Coordinates of C-alpha atoms in Angstrom, one line a residue:
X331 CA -101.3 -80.2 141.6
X332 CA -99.9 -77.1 139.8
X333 CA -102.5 -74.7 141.0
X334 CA -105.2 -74.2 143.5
X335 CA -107.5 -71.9 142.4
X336 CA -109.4 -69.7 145.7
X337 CA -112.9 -69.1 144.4
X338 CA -114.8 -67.3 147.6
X339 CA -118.6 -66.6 147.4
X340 CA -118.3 -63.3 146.3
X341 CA -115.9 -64.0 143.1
X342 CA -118.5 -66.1 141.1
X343 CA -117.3 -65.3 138.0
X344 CA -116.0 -67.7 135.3
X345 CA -114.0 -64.5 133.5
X346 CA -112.2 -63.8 136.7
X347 CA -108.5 -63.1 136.3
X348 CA -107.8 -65.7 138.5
X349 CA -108.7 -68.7 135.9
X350 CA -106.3 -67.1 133.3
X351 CA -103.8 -69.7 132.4
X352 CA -106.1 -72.3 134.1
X353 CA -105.0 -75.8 133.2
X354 CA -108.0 -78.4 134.0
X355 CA -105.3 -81.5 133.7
X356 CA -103.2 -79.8 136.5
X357 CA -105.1 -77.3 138.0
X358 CA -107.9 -77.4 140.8
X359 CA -110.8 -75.1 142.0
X360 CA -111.2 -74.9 146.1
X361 CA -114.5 -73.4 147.6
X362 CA -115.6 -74.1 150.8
X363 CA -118.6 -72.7 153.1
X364 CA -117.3 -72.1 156.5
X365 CA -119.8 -71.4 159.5
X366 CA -117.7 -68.4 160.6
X367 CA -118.5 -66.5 157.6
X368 CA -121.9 -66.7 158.9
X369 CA -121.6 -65.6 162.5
X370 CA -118.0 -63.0 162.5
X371 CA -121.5 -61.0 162.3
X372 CA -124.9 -62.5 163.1
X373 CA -126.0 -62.6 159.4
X374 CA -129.5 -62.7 158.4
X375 CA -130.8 -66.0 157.0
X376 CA -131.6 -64.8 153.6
X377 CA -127.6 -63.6 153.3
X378 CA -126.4 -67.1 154.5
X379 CA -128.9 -68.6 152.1
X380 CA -127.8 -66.3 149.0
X381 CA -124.2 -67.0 149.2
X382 CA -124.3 -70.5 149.8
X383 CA -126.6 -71.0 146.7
X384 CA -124.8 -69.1 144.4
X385 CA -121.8 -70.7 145.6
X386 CA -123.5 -74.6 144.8
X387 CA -124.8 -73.4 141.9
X388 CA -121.2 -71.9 140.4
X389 CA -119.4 -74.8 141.6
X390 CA -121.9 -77.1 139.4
X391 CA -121.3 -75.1 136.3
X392 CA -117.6 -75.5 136.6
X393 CA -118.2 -79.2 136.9
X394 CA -119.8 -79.4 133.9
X395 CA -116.9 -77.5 131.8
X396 CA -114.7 -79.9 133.0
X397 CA -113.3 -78.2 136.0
X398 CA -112.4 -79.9 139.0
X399 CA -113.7 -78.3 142.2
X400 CA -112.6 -79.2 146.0
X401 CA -116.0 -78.1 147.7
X402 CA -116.4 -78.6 150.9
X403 CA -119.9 -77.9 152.2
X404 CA -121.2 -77.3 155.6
X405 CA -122.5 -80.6 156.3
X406 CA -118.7 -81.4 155.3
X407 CA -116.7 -79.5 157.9
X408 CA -116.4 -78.9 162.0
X409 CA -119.0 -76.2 163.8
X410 CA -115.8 -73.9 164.1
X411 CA -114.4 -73.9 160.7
X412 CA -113.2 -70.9 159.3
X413 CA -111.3 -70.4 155.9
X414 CA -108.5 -70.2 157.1
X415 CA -108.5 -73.7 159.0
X416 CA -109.7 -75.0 155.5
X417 CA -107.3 -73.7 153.5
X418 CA -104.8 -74.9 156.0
X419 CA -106.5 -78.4 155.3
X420 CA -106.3 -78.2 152.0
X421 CA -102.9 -77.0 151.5
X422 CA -101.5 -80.1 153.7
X423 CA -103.6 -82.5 151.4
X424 CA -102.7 -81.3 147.9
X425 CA -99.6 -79.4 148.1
X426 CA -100.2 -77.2 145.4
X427 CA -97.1 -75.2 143.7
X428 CA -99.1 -72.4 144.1
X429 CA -102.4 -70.5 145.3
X430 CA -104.1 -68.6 143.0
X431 CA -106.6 -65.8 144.2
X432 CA -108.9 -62.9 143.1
X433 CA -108.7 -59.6 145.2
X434 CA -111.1 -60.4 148.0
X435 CA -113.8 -58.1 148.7
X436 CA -112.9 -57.7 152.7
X437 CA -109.5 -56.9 154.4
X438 CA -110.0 -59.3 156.8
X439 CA -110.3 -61.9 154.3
X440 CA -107.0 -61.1 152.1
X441 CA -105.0 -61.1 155.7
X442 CA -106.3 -64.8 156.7
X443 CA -105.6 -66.4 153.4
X444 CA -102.1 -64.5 153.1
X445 CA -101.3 -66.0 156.5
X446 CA -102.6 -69.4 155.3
X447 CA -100.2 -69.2 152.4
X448 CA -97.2 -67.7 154.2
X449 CA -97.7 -70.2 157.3
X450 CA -97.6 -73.0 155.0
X451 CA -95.3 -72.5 153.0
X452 CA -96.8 -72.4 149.9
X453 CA -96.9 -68.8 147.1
X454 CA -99.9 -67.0 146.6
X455 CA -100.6 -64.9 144.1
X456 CA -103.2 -62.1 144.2
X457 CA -104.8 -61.2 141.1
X458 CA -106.6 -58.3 139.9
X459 CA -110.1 -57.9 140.3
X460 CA -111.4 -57.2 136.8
X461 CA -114.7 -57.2 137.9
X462 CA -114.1 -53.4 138.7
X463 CA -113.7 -50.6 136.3
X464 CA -111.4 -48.7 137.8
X465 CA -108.2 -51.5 139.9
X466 CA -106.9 -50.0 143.3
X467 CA -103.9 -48.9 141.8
X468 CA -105.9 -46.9 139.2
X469 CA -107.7 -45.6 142.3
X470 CA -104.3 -44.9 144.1
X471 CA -103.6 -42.6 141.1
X472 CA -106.9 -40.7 141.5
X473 CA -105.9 -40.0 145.2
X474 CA -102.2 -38.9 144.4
X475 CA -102.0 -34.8 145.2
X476 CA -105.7 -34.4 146.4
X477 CA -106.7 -32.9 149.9
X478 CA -109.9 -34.2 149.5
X479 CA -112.0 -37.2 147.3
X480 CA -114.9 -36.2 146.1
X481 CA -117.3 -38.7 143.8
X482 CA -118.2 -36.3 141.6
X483 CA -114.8 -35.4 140.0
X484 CA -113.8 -39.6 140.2
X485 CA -117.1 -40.2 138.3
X486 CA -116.3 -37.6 135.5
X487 CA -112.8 -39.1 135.0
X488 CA -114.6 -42.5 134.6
X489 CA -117.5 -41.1 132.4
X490 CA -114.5 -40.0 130.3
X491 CA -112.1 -43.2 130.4
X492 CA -114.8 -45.6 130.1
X493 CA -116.7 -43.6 127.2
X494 CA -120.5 -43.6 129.0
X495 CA -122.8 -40.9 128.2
X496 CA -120.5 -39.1 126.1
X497 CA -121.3 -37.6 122.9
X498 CA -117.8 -36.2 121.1
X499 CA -116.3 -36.2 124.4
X500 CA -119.2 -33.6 126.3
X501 CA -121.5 -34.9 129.0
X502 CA -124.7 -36.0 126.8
X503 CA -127.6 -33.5 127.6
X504 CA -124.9 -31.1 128.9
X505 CA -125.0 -32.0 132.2
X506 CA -122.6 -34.5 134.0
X507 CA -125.5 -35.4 136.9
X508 CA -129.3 -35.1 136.9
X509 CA -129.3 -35.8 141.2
X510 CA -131.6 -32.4 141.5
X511 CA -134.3 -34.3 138.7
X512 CA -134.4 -36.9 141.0
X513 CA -135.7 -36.3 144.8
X514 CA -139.6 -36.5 143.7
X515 CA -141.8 -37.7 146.5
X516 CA -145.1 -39.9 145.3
X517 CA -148.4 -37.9 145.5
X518 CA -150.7 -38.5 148.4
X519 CA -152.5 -41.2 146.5
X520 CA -149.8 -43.2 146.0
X521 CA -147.4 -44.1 143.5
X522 CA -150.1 -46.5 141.6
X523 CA -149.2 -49.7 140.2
X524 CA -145.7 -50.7 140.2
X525 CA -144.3 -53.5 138.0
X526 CA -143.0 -56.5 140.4
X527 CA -139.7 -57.1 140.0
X528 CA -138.8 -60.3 138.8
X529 CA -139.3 -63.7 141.5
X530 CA -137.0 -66.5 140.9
X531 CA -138.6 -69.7 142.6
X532 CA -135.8 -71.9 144.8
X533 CA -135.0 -74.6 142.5
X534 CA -133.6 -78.2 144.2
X535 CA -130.0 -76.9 145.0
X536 CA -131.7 -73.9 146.6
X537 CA -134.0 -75.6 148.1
X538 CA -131.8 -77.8 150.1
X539 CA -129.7 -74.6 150.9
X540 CA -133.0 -73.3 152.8
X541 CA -133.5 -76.4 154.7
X542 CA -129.4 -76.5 155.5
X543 CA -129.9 -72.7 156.6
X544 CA -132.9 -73.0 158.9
X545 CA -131.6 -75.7 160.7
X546 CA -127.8 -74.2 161.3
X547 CA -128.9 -70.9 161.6
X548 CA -132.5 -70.5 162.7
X549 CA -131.8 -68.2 165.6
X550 CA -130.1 -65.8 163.2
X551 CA -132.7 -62.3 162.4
X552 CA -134.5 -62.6 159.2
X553 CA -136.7 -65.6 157.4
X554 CA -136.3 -67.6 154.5
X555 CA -140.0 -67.2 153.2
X556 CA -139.5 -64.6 150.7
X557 CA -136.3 -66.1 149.5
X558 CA -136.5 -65.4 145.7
X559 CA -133.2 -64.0 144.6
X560 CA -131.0 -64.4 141.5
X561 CA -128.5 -67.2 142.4
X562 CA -126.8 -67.9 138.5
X563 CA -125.6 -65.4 136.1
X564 CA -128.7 -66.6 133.9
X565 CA -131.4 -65.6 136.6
X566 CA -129.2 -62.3 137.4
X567 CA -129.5 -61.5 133.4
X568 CA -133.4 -61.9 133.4
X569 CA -133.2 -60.1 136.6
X570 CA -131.5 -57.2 134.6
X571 CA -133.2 -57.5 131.6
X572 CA -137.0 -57.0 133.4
X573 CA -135.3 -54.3 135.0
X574 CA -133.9 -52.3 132.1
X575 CA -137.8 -53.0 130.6
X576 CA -139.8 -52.3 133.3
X577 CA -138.8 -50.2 136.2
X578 CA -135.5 -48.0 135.0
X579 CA -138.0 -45.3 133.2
X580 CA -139.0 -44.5 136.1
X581 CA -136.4 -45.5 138.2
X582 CA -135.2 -41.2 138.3
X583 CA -137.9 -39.4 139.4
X584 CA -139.1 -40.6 142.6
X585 CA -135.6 -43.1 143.5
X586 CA -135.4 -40.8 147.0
X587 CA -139.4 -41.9 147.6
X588 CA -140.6 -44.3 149.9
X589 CA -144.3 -46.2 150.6
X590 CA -145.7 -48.0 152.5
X591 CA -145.8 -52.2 151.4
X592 CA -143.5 -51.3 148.9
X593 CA -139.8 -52.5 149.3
X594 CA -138.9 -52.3 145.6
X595 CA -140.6 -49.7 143.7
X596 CA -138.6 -48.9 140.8
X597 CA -135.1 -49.5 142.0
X598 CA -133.6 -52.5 140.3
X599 CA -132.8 -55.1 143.4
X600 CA -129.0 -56.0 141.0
X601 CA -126.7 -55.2 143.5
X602 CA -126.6 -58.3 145.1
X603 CA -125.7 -60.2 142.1
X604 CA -123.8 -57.7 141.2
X605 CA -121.7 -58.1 144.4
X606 CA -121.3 -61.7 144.1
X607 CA -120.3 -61.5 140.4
X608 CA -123.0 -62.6 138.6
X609 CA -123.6 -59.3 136.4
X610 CA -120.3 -57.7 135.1
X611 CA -121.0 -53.8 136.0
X612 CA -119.8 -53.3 132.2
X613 CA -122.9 -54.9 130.6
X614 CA -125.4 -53.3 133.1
X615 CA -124.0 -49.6 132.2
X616 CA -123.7 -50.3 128.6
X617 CA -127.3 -51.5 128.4
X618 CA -129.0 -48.9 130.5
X619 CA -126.7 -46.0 128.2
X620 CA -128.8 -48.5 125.3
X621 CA -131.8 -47.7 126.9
X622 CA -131.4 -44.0 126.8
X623 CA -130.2 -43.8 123.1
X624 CA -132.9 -46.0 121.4
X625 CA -135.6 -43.6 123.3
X626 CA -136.8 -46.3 126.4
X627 CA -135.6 -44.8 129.0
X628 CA -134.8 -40.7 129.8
X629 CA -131.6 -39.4 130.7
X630 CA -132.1 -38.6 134.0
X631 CA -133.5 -41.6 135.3
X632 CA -130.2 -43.4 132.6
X633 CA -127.6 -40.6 134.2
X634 CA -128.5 -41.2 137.9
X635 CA -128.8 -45.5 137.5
X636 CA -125.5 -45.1 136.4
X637 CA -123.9 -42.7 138.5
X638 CA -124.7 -45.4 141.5
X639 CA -122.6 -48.1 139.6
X640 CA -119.6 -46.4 137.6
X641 CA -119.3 -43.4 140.0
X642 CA -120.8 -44.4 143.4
X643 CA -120.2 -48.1 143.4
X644 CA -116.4 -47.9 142.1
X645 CA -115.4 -44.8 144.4
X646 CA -116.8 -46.5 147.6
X647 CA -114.6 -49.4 146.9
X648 CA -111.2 -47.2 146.0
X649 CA -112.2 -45.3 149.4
X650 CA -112.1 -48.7 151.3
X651 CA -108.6 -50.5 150.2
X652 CA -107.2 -46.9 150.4
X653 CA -108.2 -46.8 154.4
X654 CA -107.9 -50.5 155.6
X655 CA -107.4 -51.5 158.1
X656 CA -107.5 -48.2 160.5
X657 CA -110.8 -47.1 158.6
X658 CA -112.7 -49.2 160.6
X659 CA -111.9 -47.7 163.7
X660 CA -112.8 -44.4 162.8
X661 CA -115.3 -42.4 164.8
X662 CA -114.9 -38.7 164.3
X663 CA -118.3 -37.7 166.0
X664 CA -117.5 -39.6 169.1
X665 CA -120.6 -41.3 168.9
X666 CA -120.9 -43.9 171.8
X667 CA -124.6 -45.5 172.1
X668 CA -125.3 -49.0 171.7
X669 CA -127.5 -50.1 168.6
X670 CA -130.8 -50.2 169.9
X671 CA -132.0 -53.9 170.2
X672 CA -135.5 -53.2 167.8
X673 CA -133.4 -53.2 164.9
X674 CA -133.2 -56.9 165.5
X675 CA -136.7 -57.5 165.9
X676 CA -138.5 -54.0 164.0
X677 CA -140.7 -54.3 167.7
X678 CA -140.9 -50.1 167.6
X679 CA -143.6 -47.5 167.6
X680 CA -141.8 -45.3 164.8
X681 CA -143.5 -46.0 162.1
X682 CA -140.7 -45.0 160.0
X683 CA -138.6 -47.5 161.2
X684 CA -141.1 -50.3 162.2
X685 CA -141.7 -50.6 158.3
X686 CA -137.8 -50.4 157.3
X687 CA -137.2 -52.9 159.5
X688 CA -139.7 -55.4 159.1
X689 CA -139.2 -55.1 155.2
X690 CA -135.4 -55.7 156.2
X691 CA -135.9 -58.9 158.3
X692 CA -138.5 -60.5 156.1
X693 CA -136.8 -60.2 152.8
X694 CA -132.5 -58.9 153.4
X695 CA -133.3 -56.1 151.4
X696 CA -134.0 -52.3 151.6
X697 CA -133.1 -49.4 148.9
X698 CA -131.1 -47.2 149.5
X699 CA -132.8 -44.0 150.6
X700 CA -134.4 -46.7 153.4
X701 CA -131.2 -47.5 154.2
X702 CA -129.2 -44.1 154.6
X703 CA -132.5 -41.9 155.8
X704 CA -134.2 -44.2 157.9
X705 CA -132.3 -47.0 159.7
X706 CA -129.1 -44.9 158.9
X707 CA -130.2 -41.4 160.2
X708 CA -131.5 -42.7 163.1
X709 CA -128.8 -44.1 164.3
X710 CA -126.5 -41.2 163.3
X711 CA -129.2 -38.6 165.5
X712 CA -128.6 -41.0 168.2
X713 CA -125.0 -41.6 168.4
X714 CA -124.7 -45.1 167.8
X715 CA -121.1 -46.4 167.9
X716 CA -120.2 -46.2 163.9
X717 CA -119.0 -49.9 164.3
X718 CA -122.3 -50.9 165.6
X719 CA -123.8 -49.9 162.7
X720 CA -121.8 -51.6 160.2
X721 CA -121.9 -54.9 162.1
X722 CA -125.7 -54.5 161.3
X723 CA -125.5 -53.5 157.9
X724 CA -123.0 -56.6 157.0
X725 CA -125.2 -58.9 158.9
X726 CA -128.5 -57.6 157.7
X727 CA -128.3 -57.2 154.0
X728 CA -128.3 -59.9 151.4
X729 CA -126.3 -57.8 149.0
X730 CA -123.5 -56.9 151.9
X731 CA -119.8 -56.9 150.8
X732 CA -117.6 -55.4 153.5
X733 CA -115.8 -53.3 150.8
X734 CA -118.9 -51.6 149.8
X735 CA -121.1 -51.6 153.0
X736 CA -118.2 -50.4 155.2
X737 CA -117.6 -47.3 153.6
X738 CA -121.5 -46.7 152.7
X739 CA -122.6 -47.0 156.1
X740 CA -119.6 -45.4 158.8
X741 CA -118.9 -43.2 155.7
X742 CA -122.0 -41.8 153.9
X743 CA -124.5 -43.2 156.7
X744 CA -122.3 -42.6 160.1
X745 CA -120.1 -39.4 159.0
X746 CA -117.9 -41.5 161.1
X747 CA -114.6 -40.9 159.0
X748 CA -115.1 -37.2 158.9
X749 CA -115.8 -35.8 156.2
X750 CA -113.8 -38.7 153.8
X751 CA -116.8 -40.3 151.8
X752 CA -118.9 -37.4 151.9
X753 CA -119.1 -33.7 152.6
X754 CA -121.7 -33.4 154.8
X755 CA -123.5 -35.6 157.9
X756 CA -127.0 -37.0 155.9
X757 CA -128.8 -35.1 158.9
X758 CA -133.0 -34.5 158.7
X759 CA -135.6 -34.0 161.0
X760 CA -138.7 -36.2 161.1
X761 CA -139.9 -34.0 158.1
X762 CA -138.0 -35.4 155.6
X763 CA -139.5 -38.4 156.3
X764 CA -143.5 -37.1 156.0
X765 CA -141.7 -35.4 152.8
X766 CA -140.6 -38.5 151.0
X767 CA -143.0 -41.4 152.0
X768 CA -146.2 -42.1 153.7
X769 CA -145.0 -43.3 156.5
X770 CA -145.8 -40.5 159.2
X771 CA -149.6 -40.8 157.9
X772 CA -149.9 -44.6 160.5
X773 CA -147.6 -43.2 163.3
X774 CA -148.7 -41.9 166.6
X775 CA -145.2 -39.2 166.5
X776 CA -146.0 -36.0 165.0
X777 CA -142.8 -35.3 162.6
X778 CA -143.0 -31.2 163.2
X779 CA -142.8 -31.5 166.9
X780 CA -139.4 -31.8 168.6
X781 CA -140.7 -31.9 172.5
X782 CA -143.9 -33.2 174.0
X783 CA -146.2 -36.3 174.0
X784 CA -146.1 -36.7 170.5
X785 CA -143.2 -35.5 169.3
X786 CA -141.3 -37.2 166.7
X787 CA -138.2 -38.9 167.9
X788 CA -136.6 -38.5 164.9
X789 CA -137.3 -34.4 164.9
X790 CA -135.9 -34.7 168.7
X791 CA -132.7 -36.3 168.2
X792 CA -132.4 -33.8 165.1
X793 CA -132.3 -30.6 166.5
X794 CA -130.0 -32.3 169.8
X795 CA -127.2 -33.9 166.9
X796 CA -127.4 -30.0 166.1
X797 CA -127.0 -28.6 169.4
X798 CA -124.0 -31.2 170.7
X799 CA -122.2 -30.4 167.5
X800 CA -122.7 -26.9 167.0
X801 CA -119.1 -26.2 167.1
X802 CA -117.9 -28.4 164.8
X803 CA -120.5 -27.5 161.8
X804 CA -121.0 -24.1 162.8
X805 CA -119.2 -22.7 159.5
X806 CA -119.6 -25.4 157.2
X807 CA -120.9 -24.6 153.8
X808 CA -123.6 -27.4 153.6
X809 CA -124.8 -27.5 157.2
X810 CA -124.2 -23.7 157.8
X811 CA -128.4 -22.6 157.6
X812 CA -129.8 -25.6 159.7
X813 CA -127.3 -24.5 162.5
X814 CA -128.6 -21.0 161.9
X815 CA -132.0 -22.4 162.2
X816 CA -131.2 -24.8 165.8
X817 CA -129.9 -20.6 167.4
X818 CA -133.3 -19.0 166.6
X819 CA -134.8 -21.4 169.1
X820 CA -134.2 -19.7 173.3
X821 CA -132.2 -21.5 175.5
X822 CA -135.0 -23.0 177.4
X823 CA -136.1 -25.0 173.9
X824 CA -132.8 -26.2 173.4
X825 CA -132.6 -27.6 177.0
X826 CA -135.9 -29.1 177.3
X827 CA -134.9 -30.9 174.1
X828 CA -131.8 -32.1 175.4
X829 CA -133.8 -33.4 178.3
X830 CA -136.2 -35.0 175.7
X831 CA -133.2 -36.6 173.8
X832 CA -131.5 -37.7 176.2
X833 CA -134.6 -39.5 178.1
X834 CA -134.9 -41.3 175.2
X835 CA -131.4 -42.5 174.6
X836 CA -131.4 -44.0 178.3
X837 CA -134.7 -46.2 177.1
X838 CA -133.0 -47.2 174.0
X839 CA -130.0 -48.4 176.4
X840 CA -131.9 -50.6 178.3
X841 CA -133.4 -52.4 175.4
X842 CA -129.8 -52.8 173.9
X843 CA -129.7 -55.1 176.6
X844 CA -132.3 -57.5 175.1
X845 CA -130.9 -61.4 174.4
X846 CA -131.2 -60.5 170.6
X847 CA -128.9 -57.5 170.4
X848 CA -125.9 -58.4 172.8
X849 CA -125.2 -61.4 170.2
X850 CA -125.4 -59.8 166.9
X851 CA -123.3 -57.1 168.7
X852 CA -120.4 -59.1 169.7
X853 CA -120.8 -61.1 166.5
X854 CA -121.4 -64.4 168.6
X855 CA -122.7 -67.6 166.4
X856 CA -126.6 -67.9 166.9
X857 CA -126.5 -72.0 165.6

């Protein structure tokens, strides 16, 4: 064997750099699905599932071009199995000349296969993930000589190098971002009748992926009964394709809204094909700017879907590889408090978060103002250890990449590296919430009261993340009026909601202590 060519289970791409020069006579494909990729965190079903289908179903297409593929499967390999123990197999059995390998999408990843390679004695060469269109070195570049990173300036510079949403080199519309369009709530009646995204029925490799998943890992959080995601590049285009057609007109307006029995509404539900490589992030940009200039679709709504793949997306990824490892450890607010064990089970009287949660566990999959306002803010008001709430993020979500959530959550969600990601803590009283959705309207919390019977938890813990970091926000630009706001109230409000906030932490405390959170948080296997 002349090379073997790594294919992990988010590189399903048959353009990948790593098949350039690929020589079917001499050459060999190795995947393998590893239980340890399903319980380093205590991933949802619905995530296992995903990946390992996609996986089947790539390694089948290669078949039929001719390409040999060294699969092993999980039926195929011990309980412990990692990749790196496979690899190590693999390598003894076919002594290749070389490896061959894509860029991984996870640190931890890259350093076990390097070790692999290095311990026996074989070359590997890393490749260039063209998925991406801007490379970490291109990133690297963007960094050089700047005290801070901001997404907006990296987004212009791609706008400009990639040639999206120009016209004769200006910002069509004359604007370079639409955000303040785009923060509508829904009226009080609703927002009507929203076109379903898309279902894609479990075909037989699928199929028998469910049945291997809920009898290796049918302890893990989630459920495989609303499985109906995009597992080959032809279901991801018809995925994109109903998209563009039926939900990205009105995708602008109201993407910051949420309701109540509506997990999708008119976001697009791509990024986890998208992550796994079954869209290229060229094609979807190119055909939403389509969109705009034949008249389908306004700018706004074009503008902002965009700005979340060729600005937000691709700066959120340069942020990562620029911090590994130490990013991870970060924790600039010094927040301490264990993940609260009903984000395992959605078993809480918040209304906000009951329906987040349970929408999370039944299907994998939240958008993205769910995500960062609601589970996210939450946990940020309480104080959750930042690493804590990544491990639930990468466990929870179907479309969860460590290189994007890991930046997205201890970043954007946590402010846990500071300031790096993003300017400001994403901080909001229970208000927001009764703003955007219609979630306060079933909850027995009243979202304008921060102390008493029924006062919101999330208004609480609000005004007390204010008061214990009064200090440090005190004269910041962007946070500068709600810390104004926190010292109109006497000293006697401010302490009896300390008191208030802090009773509730110690009940959150003892739940953590419930037989489904002390697994996920120390990333044990639940099969």
């Amino acid at each position: 064997m002349r090379h073997l060519v790594v294919v992990l289970g988010d590189q399903l791409d048959e353009r990948s750099a790593a098949f350039d020069g690929f020589d079917p006579s001499h050459d060999r494909v190795w995947m393998a699905e590893v239980p340890a990729e399903s319980t380093h965190v205590w991933s949802h079903q619905a995530r296992i599932a995903l990946f390992l289908a996609a996986m089947r179903h790539f390694a089948r297409s290669l078949e039929a071009r001719g390409i040999s593929v060294l699969y092993r499967s999980l039926e195929d390999v011990p309980p412990d199995a990692d990749l790196g123990s496979e690899l190590a197999i693999a390598l003894r059995e076919h002594r290749p000349e070389r490896v061959i390998l894509t860029e991984p999408g996870e640190h931890r990843v890259e350093v076990v296969l390097q070790d692999t390679a290095r311990r026996a004695g074989v070359p590997l060469e890393v490749r260039d993930d063209r998925h991406f269109f801007c490379s970490r070195e291109r990133f690297a570049r963007h960094r050089r000589g700047r005290k801070q990173l901001r997404l907006e300036y990296f987004y212009r510079e791609m706008r400009r190098e990639h040639g999206v949403l120009l016209d004769d080199g200006a910002p069509v519309g004359g604007a370079w971002n639409y955000d303040a369009e785009n923060r509508k709530a829904f009226p009080r009646s609703g927002p009507g009748e929203v076109p379903r995204p898309l279902a894609f029925p479990p075909d037989p490799i699928t199929r028998d992926v469910l049945d291997l998943v809920a009898r290796r890992f049918g302890s893990h959080p989630g459920s495989l009964e609303a499985f109906d995601w995009p597992v080959t590049p032809a279901d991801a285009e018809h995925a994109l394709e109903d998209f563009l057609r039926n939900r990205l007109p009105s995708f602008g307006d109201t993407q910051d809204a949420m309701w109540t029995d509506e997990p999708v509404l008119y976001h697009s539900r791509l990024s986890a094909a998208l992550n796994l490589k079954l869209l290229d992030p060229r094609d979807v940009v190119s055909r939403a700017e389509r969109e705009y200039r034949a008249g389908r679709a306004p700018l706004a709504a074009v503008e902002g879907f965009i700005r979340q793949i060729l600005g937000w997306r691709e700066f959120v990824r340069g942020v990562y590889w620029s911090f590994m490892p130490e990013y991870l450890e970060r924790n600039a607010l010094d927040a301490r408090e264990p993940l609260p064990g009903f984000y395992w089970t959605a078993n809480t009287d918040l209304n906000c978060l009951h329906q987040t949660l349970a929408q999370t566990l039944a299907t994998g999959y939240a958008h993205h103002i769910q995500r960062l306002m609601v589970t996210g803010l939450f946990a940020l008001l309480l104080g959750v250890d930042p690493r804590e709430v990544h491990r639930w993020y990468l466990a929870i979500y179907v479309d969860a990449v460590e290189w994007v959530e890991l930046p997205n959550t201890l970043g954007m969600s946590q402010f846990g590296d500071g300031g790096v990601l993003a300017s400001k803590p994403y901080i909001a009283s229970g208000k927001y919430v009764d703003r955007m959705s219609d979630y306060c309207r079933g909850c027995r919390y009243d979202p304008s009261r921060a102390t008493g019977e029924r006062a919101c938890p999330l208004t609480t813990l609000y005004w007390d993340f204010l008061a214990r970091h009064r200090a440090r926000f005190a004269s910041h630009p962007r946070l500068r009026m709600q810390i104004r706001n926190l010292e109109r109230k006497t000293p006697r409000e401010v302490e009896d909601i300390r008191r208030a906030a802090e009773r509730l932490r110690s009940g959150w405390r003892a739940e953590s202590t419930d037989e489904a959170a002390p697994s996920a948080n120390r990333g044990e296997p639940g099969a």
